[in-house]
Short mmCIF file of C-alpha atoms in Angstrom, two decimals:
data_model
loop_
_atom_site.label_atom_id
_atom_site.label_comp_id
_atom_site.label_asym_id
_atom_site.label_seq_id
_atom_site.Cartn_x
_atom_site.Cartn_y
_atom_site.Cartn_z
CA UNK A 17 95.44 111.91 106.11
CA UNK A 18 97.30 108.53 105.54
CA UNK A 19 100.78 108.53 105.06
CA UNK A 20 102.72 105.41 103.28
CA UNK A 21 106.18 104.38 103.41
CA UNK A 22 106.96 104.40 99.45
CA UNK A 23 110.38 102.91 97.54
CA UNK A 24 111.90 103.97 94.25
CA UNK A 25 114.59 101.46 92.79
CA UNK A 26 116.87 103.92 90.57
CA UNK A 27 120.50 104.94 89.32
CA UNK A 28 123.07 106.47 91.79
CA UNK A 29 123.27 109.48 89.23
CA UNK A 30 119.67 110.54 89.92
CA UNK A 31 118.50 109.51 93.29
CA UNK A 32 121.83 111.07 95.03
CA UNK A 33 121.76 114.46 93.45
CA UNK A 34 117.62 114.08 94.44
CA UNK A 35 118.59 113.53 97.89
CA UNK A 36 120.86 116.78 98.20
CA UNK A 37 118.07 118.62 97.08
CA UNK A 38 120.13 119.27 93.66
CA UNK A 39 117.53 117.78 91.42
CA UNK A 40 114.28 116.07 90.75
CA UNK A 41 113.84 112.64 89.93
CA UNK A 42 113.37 111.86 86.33
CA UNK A 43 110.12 110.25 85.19
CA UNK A 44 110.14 106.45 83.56
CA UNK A 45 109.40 107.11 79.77
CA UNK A 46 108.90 103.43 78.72
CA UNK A 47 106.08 102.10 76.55
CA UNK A 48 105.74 99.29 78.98
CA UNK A 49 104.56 101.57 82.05
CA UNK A 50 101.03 100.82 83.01
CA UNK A 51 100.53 103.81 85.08
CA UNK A 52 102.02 105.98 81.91
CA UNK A 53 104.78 108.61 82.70
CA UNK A 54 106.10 109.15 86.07
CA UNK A 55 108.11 107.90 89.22
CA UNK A 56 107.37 104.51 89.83
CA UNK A 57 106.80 103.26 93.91
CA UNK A 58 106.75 100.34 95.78
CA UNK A 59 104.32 101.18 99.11
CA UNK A 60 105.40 99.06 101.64
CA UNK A 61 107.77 96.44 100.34
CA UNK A 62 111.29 97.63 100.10
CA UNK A 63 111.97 93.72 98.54
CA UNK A 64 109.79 94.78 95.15
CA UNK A 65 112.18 97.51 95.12
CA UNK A 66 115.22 95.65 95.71
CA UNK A 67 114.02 92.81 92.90
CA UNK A 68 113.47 95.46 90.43
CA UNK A 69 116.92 96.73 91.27
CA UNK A 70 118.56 93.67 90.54
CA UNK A 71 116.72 92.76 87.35
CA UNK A 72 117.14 95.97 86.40
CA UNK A 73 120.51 96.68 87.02
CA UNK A 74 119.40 99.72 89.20
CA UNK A 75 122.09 100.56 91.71
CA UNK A 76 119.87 102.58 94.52
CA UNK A 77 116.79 102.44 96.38
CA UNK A 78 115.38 105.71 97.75
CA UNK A 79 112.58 105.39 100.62
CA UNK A 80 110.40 107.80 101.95
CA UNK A 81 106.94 108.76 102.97
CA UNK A 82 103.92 109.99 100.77
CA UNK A 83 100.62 111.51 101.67
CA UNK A 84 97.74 109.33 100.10
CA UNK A 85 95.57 112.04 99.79
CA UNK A 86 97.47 113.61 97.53
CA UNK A 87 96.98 110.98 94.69
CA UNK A 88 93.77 109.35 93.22
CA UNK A 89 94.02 106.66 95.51
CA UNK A 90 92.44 103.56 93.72
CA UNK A 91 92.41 101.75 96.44
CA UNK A 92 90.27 103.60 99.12
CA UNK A 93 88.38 106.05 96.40
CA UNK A 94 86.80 102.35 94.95
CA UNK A 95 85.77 101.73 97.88
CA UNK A 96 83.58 104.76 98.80
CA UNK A 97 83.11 105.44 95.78
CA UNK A 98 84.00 108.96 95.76
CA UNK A 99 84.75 112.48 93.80
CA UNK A 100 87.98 111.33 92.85
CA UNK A 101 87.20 107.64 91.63
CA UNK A 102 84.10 109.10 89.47
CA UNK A 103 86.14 111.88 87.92
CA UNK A 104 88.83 109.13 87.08
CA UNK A 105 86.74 106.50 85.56
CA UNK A 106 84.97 109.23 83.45
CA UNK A 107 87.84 110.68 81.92
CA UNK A 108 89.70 107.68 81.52
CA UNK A 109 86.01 106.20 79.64
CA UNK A 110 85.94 109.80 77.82
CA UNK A 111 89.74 109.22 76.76
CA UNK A 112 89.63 105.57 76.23
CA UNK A 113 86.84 106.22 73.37
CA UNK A 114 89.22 108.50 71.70
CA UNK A 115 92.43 105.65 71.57
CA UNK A 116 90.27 103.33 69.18
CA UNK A 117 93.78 102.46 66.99
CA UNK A 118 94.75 99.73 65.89
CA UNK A 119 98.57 100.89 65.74
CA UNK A 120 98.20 100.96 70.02
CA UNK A 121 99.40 97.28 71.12
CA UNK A 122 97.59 95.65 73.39
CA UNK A 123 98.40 94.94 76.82
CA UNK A 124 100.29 91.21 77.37
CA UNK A 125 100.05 90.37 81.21
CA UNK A 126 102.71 87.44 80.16
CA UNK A 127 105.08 89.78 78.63
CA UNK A 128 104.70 92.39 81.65
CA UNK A 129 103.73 95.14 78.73
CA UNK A 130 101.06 97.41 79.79
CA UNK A 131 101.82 100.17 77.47
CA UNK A 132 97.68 100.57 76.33
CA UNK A 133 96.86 101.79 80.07
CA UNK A 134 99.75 103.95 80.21
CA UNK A 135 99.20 105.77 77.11
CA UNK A 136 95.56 106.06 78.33
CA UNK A 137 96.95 107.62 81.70
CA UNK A 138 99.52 109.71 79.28
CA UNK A 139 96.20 111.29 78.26
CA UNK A 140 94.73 111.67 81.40
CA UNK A 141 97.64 113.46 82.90
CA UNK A 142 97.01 116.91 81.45
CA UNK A 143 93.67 117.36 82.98
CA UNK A 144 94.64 115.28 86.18
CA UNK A 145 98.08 116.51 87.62
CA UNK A 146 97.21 120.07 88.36
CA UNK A 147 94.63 118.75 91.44
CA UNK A 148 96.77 115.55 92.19
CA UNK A 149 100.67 114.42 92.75
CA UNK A 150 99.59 110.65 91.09
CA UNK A 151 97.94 107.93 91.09
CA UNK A 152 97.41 104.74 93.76
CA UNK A 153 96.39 101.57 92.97
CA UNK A 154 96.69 97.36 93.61
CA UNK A 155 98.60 95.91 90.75
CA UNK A 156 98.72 92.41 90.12
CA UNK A 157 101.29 89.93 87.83
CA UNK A 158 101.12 86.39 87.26
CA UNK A 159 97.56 84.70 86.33
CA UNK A 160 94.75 84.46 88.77
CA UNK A 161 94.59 81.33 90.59
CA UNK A 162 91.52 80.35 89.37
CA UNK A 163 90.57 80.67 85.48
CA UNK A 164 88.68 84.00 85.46
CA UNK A 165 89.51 84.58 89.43
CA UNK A 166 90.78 87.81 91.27
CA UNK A 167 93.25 86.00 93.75
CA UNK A 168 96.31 86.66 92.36
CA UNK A 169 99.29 85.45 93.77
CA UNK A 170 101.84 88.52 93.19
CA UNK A 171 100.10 91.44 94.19
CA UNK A 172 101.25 95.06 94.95
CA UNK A 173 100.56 98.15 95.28
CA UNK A 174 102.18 100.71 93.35
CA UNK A 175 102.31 104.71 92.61
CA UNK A 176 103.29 106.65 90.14
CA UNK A 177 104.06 109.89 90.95
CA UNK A 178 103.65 112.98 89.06
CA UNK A 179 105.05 115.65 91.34
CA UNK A 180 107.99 114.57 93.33
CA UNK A 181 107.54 117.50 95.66
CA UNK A 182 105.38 115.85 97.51
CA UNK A 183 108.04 113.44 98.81
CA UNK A 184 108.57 113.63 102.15
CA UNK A 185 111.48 112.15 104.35
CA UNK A 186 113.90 111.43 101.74
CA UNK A 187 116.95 109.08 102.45
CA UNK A 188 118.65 106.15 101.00
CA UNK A 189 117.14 102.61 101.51
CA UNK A 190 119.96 100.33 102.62
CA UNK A 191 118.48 96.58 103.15
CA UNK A 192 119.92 93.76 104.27
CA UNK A 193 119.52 91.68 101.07
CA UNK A 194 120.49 94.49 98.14
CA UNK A 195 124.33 94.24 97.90
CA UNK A 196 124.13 97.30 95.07
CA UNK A 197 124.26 99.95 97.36
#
């Protein structure tokens, strides 16, 4: 069991109603999500959160805690190669032969649009979510420092959640350096 201290940049209108256990957080529906639908987390860096905030005119941050192994965790299931990771891969293989469109844009590191692995995620999902809350994994912007490399210099690690039930320790993030709260 690993737990992870997770952040969610968001409106006022959804997070504080989430909070007083009125209401679920709403799932990101953009094209651009690379992790396809769901609740988008920062795990470990409340300033990710509090940059997407600002360039996003967000006007909250919620942090709390998330249980790891809950989610296909991308990060440790690589690396022992287990259940998980192999049932991932294969379905997203199985599904990825089936998206063969050319009306499906491609993904554009430059232009931060990821929309082809989200819509393979999207179809995913359905056979996924009933054993797991979401998905875990590194996520990297900018180009590699070498041509070809894998050192990127803005790294992360993000989740998507599926099932906000699984939060745990709800409260409102307030940080020293995000003035929107």
């Amino acid at each position: 069991m690993s737990l992870v201290r997770a952040y969610h940049a968001g409106y006022a209108s959804e997070i504080s109603p989430f909070l007083e256990g009125s209401a679920g957080l709403a799932e990101s529906q953009s094209q651009r999500n690379w992790l396809g639908r769901g609740v988008y987390f920062w795990e470990s860096d409340h300033r990710r959160a509090e940059k997407w905030a600002a360039r996003n005119d967000k006007e909250m941050i919620l942090e709390c805690t998330l249980e790891t192994a809950l989610l296909i965790d991308l990060l440790i299931d690589l690396l022992i190669d287990d259940d998980k990771s192999q049932l991932f891969f294969k379905l997203a293989k199985d599904k990825a032969l089936a998206m063969q469109s050319p009306t499906l844009q491609p993904n554009n590191r430059a232009t931060e649009y990821f929309g082809l692995d989200g819509a393979l995620i999207n179809r995913m999902r359905p056979e996924l979510e009933s054993r797991f809350a979401g998905i875990r994994i590194a996520f990297c912007l900018d180009e590699p420092i070498l041509p070809d490399g894998h050192l990127f210099p803005c790294q992360q690690i993000q989740i998507c959640l599926w099932n906000c039930q699984e939060i745990r320790e709800p409260r409102k993030y307030i940080g020293s350096s995000f003035f929107g709260l």
